[in-house]
Coordinates of C-alpha atoms and ligand atoms in Angstrom, one line a residue:
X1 CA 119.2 98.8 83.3
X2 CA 117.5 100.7 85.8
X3 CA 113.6 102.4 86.0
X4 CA 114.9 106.0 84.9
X5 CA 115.9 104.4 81.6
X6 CA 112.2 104.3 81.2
X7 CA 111.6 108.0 81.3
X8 CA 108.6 107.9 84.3
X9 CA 107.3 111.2 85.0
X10 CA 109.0 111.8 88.5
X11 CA 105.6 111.3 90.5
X12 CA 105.3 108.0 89.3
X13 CA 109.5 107.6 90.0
X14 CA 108.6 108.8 93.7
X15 CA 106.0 105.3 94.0
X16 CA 108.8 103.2 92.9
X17 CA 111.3 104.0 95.2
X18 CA 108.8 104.0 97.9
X19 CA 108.2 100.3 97.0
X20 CA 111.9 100.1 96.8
X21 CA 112.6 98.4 93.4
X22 CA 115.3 99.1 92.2
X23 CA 116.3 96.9 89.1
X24 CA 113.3 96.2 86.7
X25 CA 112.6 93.0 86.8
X26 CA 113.1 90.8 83.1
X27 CA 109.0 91.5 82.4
X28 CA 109.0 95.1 83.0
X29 CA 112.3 95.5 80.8
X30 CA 111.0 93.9 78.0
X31 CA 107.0 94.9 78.7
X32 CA 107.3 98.2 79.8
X33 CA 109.0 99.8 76.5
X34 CA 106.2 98.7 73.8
X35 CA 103.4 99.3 76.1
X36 CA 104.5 103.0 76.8
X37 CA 104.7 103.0 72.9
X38 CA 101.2 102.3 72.9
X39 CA 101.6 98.2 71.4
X40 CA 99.1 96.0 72.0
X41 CA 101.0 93.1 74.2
X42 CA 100.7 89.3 74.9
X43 CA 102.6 88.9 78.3
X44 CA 103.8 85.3 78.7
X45 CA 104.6 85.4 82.2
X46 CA 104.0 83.3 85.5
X47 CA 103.4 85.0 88.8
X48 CA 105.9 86.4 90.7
X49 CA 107.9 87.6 88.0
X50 CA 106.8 91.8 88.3
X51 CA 104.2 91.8 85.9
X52 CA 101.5 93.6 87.8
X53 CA 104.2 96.7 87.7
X54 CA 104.9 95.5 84.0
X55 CA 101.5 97.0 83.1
X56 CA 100.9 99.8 86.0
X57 CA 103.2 101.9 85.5
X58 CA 103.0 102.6 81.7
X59 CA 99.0 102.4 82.9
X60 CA 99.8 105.7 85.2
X61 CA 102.2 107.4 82.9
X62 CA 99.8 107.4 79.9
X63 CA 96.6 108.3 82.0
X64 CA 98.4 111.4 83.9
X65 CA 97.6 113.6 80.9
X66 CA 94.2 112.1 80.2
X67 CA 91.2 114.3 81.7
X68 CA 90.7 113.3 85.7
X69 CA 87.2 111.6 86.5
X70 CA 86.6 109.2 83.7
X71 CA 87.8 105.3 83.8
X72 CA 90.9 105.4 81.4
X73 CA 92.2 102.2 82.2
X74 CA 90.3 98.9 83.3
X75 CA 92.1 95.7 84.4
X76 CA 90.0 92.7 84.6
X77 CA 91.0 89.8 87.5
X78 CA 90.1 86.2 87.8
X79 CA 90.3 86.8 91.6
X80 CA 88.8 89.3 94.4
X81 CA 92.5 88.9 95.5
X82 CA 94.3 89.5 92.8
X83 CA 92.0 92.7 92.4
X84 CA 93.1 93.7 95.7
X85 CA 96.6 93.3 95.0
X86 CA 96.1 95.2 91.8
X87 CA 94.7 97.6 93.2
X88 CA 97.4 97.8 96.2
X89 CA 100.3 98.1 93.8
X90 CA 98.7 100.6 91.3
X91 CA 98.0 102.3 94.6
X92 CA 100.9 102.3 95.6
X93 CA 103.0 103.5 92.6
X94 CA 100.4 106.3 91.8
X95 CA 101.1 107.2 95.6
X96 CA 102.2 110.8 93.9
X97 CA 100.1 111.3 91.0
X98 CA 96.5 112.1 91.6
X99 CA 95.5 109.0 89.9
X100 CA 92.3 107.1 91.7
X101 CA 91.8 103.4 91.6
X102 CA 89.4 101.1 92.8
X103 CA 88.5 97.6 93.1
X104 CA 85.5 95.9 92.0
X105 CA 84.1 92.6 93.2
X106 CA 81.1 91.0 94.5
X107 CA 80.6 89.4 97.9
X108 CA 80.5 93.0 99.1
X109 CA 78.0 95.8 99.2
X110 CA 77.3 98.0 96.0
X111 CA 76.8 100.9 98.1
X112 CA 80.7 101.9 98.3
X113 CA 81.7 101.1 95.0
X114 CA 79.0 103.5 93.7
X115 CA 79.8 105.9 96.0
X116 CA 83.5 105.6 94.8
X117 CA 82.9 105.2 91.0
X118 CA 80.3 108.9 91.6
X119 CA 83.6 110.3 93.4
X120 CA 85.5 109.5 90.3
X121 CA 88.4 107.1 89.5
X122 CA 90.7 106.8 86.5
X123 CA 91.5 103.3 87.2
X124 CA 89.4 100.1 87.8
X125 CA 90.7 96.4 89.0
X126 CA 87.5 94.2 88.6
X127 CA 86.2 90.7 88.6
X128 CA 84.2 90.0 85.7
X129 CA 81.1 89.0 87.0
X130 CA 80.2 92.2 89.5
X131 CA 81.6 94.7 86.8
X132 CA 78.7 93.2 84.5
X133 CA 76.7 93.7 87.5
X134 CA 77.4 97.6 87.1
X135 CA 77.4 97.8 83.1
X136 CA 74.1 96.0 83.2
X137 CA 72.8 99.0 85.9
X138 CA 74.5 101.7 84.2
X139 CA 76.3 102.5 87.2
X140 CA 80.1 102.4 85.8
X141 CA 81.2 103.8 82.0
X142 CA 83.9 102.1 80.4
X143 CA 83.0 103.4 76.8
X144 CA 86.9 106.1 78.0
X145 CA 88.8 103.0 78.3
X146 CA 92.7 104.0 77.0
X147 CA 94.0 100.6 78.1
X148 CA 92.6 97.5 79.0
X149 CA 94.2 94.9 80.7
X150 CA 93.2 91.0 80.9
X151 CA 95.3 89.9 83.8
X152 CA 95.8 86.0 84.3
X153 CA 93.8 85.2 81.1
X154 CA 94.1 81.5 81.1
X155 CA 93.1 81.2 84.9
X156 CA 90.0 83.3 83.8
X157 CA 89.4 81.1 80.8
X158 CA 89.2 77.9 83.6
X159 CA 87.0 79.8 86.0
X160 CA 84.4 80.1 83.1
X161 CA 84.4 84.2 82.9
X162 CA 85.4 83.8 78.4
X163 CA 81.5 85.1 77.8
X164 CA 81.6 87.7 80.7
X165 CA 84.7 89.4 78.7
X166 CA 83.4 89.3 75.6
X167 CA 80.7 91.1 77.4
X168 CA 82.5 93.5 78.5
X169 CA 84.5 94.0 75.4
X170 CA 80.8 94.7 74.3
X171 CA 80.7 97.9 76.4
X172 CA 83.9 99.0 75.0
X173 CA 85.0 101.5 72.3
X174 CA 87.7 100.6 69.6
X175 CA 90.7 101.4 69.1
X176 CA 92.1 100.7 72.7
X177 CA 95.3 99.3 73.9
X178 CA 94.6 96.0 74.9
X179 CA 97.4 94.2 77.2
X180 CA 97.0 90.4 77.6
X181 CA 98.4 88.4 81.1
X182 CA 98.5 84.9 81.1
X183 CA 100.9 82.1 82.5
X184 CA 99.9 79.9 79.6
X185 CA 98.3 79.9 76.0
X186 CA 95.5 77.3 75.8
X187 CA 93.8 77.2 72.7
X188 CA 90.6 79.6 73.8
X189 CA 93.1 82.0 74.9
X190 CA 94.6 81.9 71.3
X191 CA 91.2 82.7 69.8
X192 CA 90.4 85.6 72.0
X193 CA 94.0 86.9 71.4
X194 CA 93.3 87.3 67.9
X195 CA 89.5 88.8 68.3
X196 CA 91.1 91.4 70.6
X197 CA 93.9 92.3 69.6
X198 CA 96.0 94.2 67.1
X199 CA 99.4 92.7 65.7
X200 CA 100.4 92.6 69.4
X201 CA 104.1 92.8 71.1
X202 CA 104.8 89.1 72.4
X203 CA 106.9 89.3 75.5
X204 CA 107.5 85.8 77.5
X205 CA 109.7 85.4 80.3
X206 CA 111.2 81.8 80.5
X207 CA 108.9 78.8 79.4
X208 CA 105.6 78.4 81.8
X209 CA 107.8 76.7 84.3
X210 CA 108.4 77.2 87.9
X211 CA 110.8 79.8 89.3
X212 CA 114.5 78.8 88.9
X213 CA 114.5 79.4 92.8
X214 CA 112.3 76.8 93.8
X215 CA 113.1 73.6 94.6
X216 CA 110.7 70.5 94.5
X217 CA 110.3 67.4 96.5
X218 CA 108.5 64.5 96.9
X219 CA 106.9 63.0 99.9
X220 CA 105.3 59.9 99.2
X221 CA 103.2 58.9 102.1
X222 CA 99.9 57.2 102.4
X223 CA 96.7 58.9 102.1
X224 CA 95.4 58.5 106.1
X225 CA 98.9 59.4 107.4
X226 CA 99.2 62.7 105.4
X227 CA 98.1 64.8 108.7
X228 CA 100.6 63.3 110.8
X229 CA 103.1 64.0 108.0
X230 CA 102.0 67.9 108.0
X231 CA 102.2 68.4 111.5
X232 CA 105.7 66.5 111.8
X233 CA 107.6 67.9 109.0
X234 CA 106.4 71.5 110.3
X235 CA 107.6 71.0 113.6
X236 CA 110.7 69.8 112.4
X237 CA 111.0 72.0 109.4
X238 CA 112.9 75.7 109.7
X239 CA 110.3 78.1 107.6
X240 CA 109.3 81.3 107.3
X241 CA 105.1 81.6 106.2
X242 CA 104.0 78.2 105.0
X243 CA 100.8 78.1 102.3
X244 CA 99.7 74.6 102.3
X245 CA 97.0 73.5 99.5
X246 CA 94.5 70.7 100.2
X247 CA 91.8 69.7 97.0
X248 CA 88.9 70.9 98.2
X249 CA 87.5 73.6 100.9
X250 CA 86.2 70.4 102.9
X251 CA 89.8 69.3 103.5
X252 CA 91.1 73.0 103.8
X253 CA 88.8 73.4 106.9
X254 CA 89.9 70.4 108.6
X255 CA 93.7 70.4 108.0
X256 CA 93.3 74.2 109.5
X257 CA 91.2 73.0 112.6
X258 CA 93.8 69.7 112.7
X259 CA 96.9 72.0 112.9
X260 CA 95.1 74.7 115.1
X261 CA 94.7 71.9 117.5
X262 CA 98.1 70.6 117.7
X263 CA 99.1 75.1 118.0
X264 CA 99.7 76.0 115.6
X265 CA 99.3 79.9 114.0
X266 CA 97.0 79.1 111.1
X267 CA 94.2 80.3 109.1
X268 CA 92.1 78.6 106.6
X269 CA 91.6 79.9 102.6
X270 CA 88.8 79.0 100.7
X271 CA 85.9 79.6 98.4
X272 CA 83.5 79.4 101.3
X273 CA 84.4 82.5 103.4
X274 CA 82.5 85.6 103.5
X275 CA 84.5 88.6 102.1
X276 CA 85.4 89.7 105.5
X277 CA 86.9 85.9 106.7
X278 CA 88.9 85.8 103.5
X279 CA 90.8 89.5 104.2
X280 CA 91.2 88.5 107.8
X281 CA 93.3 86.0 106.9
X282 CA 95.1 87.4 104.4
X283 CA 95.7 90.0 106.6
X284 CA 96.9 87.9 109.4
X285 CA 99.4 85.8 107.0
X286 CA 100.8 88.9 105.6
X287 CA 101.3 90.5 108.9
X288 CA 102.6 87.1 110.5
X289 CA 100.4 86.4 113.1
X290 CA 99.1 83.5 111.0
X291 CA 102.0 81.4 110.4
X292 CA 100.6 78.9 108.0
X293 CA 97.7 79.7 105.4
X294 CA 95.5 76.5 104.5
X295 CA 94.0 77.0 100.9
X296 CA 92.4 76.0 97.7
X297 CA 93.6 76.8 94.6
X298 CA 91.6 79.7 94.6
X299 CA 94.3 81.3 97.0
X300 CA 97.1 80.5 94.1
X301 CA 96.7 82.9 92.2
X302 CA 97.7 86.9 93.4
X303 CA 98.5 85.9 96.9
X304 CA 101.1 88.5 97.5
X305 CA 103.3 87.8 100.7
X306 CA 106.9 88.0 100.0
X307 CA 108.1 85.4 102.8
X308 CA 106.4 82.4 101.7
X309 CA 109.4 79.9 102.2
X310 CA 107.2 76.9 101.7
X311 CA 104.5 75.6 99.7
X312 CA 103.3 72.3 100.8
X313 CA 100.9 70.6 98.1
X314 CA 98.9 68.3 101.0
X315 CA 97.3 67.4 97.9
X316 CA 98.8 67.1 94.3
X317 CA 97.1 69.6 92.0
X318 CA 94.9 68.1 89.2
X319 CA 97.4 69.6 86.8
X320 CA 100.5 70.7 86.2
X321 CA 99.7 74.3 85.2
X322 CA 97.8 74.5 88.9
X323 CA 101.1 73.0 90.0
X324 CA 103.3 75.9 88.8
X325 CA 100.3 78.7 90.1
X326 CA 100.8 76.7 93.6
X327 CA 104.4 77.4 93.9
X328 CA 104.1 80.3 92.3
X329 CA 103.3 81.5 95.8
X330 CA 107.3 81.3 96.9
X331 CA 110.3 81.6 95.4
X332 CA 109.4 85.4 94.4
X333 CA 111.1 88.0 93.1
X334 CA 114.8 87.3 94.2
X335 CA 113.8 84.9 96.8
X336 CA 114.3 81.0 97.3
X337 CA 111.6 78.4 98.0
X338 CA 110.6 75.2 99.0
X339 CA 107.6 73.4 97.5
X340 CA 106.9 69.9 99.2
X341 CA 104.2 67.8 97.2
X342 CA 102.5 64.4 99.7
X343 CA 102.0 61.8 96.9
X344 CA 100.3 58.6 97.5
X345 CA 99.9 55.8 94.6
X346 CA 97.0 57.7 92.8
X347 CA 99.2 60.5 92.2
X348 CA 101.8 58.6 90.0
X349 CA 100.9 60.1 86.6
X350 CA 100.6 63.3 87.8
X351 CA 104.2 62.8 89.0
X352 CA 105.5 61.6 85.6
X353 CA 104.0 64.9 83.9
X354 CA 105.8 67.1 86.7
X355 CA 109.1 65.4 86.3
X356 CA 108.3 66.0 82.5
X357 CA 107.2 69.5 82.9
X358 CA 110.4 69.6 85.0
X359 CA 112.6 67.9 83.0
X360 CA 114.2 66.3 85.5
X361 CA 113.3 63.4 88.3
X362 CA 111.7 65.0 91.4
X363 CA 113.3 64.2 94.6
X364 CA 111.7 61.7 96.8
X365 CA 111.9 62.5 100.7
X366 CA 111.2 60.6 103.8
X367 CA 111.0 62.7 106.9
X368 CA 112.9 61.4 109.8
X369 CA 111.6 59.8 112.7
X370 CA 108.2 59.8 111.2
X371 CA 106.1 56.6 111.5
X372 CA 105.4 55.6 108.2
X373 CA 104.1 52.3 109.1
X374 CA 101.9 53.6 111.6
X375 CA 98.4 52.2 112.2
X376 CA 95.2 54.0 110.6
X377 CA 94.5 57.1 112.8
X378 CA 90.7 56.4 114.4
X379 CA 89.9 60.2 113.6
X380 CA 91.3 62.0 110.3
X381 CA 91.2 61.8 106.6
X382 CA 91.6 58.1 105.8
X383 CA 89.7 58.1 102.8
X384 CA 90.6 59.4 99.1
X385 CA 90.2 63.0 97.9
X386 CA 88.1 61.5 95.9
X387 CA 86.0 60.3 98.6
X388 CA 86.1 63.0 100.6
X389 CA 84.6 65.2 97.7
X390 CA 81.8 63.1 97.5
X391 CA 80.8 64.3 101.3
X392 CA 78.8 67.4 101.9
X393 CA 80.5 70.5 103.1
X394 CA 79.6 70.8 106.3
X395 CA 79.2 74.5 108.4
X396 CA 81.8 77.1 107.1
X397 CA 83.4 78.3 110.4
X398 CA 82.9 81.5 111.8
X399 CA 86.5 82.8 111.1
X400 CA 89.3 82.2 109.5
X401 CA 90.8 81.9 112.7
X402 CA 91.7 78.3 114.3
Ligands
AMP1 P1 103.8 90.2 90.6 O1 104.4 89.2 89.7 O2 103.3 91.5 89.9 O3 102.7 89.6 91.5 O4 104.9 90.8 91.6 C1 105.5 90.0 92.5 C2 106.2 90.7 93.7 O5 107.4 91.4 93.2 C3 105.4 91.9 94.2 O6 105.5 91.8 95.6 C4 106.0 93.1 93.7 O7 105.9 94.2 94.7 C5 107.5 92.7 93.6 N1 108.2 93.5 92.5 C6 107.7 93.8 91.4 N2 108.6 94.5 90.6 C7 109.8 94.5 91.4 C8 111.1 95.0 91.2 N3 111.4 95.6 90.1 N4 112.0 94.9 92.2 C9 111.6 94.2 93.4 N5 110.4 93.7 93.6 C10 109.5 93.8 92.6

């Protein structure tokens, strides 16, 4: 099957090629058809898989003969990245249409988004909590919503935003076509499926589990020699970009000053960086000149560079859906990855839910040469995550730059 069988209008065709897909991907073939019908969809799918296309381009098709200058679709993000990225790709495919998107977030002035949404825009990507800034200060109207998209539902629902949608469902006329993203279904998620939406299309892509293409290993080592461990096995590893997650934005910040100092390209991730530190190193990562990104999970989610070969969990996620949402980061669309998880003895049952998730026994690794038995280091992280969340965050740094 290829996109024509969809019937795009030929602008929209024009943003596909320039993107250079070529076969839909199993989402967009099986999204792509109700959605242009108008159906109300559930969309069962983990990252990586296409879905942002899944929902753009029947997005573009339906608003090219709506009237210009009034917000006729509105997709709703857990993340300011993911918004970005949104808002890249619909970009991006609308290259040739006259369609106008925009982000919205906070952690960045007002001033340009008003100036933007008085311009005029058909489509919005927004975090909840600024866009309830703007409904609350009449600056945005979403009562000419057509379609509304809650994207990554389930990491929405953890981040706490469930009241701030139903807010924004507030704001909203009826009837709309609603299309629901999530990787998994928790219980809250069920609920608000049925509040919202009407006798929807149910589309899932494989069971919540991680990419066929990426393969998982083990690498049990103890807790004070895990920064040895990450600066030996990528020295002696061949890899492309490397995203590497630590627990907590303390530990972020010093495994990306610890492998700045031993030179290598880095940049750090986390919650603590001003708007402008977090796009500089995304930028940088995409672009290459940062090798390795050093995040927290809230880089997981939307982090769009194609090359990740390896995902290195420095520390396990605390479950196993944040597992799959880490390595959701390689292994992409037609690609292979690696994800290497550091597990010390508090991580065992974590482990045993993986393998279960997994169905199968994760393979243990020891990296040659390296000095398991070494001494504790004087400096480094010699006490548990645990521990180390106890201690207060000290200064952010300046840059994401190491
Ligand atoms: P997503 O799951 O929407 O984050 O998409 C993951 C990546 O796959 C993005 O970089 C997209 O540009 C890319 N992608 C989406 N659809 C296709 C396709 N049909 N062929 C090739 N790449 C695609």
């Amino acid at each position: 099957m290829s996109f024509e069988s969809f019937n795009l209008h030929p602008s929209i065709m024009t943003g596909v090629q320039a993107l250079g897909y070529v076969t839909p991907t199993p989402i967009q073939l099986q999204a792509i058809p109700p959605i242009m019908q108008g159906r109300d969809l559930i969309g069962l799918a983990q990252t990586g898989t296409g879905k942002t296309a899944a929902f753009v381009l029947p997005i573009l098709q339906r608003l090219l003969r709506c009237p210009r200058g009034r917000i006729g679709a509105l997709v709703i993000s857990p993340t300011r990245e993911l918004a970005e990225q949104t808002y890249e790709a619909a970009t991006e495919l609308g290259q040739k249409t006259g369609l106008r998107s925009m982000a919205i977030y906070g952690g960045v002035s007002m001033d340009q988004q008003l100036r933007k949404l008085r311009d005029g825009v058909e489509i919005v990507i927004a975090c909840p909590g600024r866009l309830l800034d703007h409904l609350w200060q009449g600056t945005i109207d979403i009562s000419n919503v057509e379609v509304l998209v809650i994207d990554e539902a389930d990491r929405m629902f953890d981040m706490g935003f469930l009241p701030d949608i139903r807010g924004i469902l507030k704001c909203m006329l009826k009837p709309r076509q609603t299309l629901l993203f999530s990787a998994t279904m928790p219980d809250d998620i069920r609920r608000l499926v049925q509040e919202v939406l009407r006798e929807p299309v149910t589309v899932q892509i494989g069971r919540t589990l991680p990419a066929a293409t990426v393969s998982h290993a083990l690498y049990p080592v103890r807790q004070d020699l895990k920064p040895a461990l990450l600066k030996e096995l990528l020295r002696k590893t061949k890899t492309e970009s490397v995203l590497v997650f630590t627990r907590t934005k303390y530990r972020a910040e010093h495994v990306a000053q610890l492998l700045g100092r031993a030179g290598f390209r880095v940049a750090c991730l986390q919650g603590n960086l001003s708007q402008y530190q977090r796009q500089t190193a995304l930028d940088g990562f995409r672009d290459g000149s940062f090798k390795v990104l050093v995040a927290t999970d809230i880089a997981s989610r939307g982090l769009d560079v194609l090359d990740i070969s390896h995902v290195i969990n420095y520390d396990m996620p605390d479950s196993t859906d944040a597992y799959i949402h880490r390595i959701g980061r390689t292994g992409r669309v037609g690609k292979t990855g690696d994800a290497f998880t550091f597990v010390t003895s508090e991580d065992t049952p974590m482990v045993r839910a993986l393998e279960h998730l997994l169905n199968s026994p994760m393979q243990r690794r020891t990296l040659e040469g390296f000095d398991y038995g070494a001494s504790a280091p004087a400096r480094g992280f010699t006490r548990s995550p645990g521990e180390m969340r106890r201690r207060p965050i000290g200064a952010v740094a300046s840059a994401a730059r190491y």
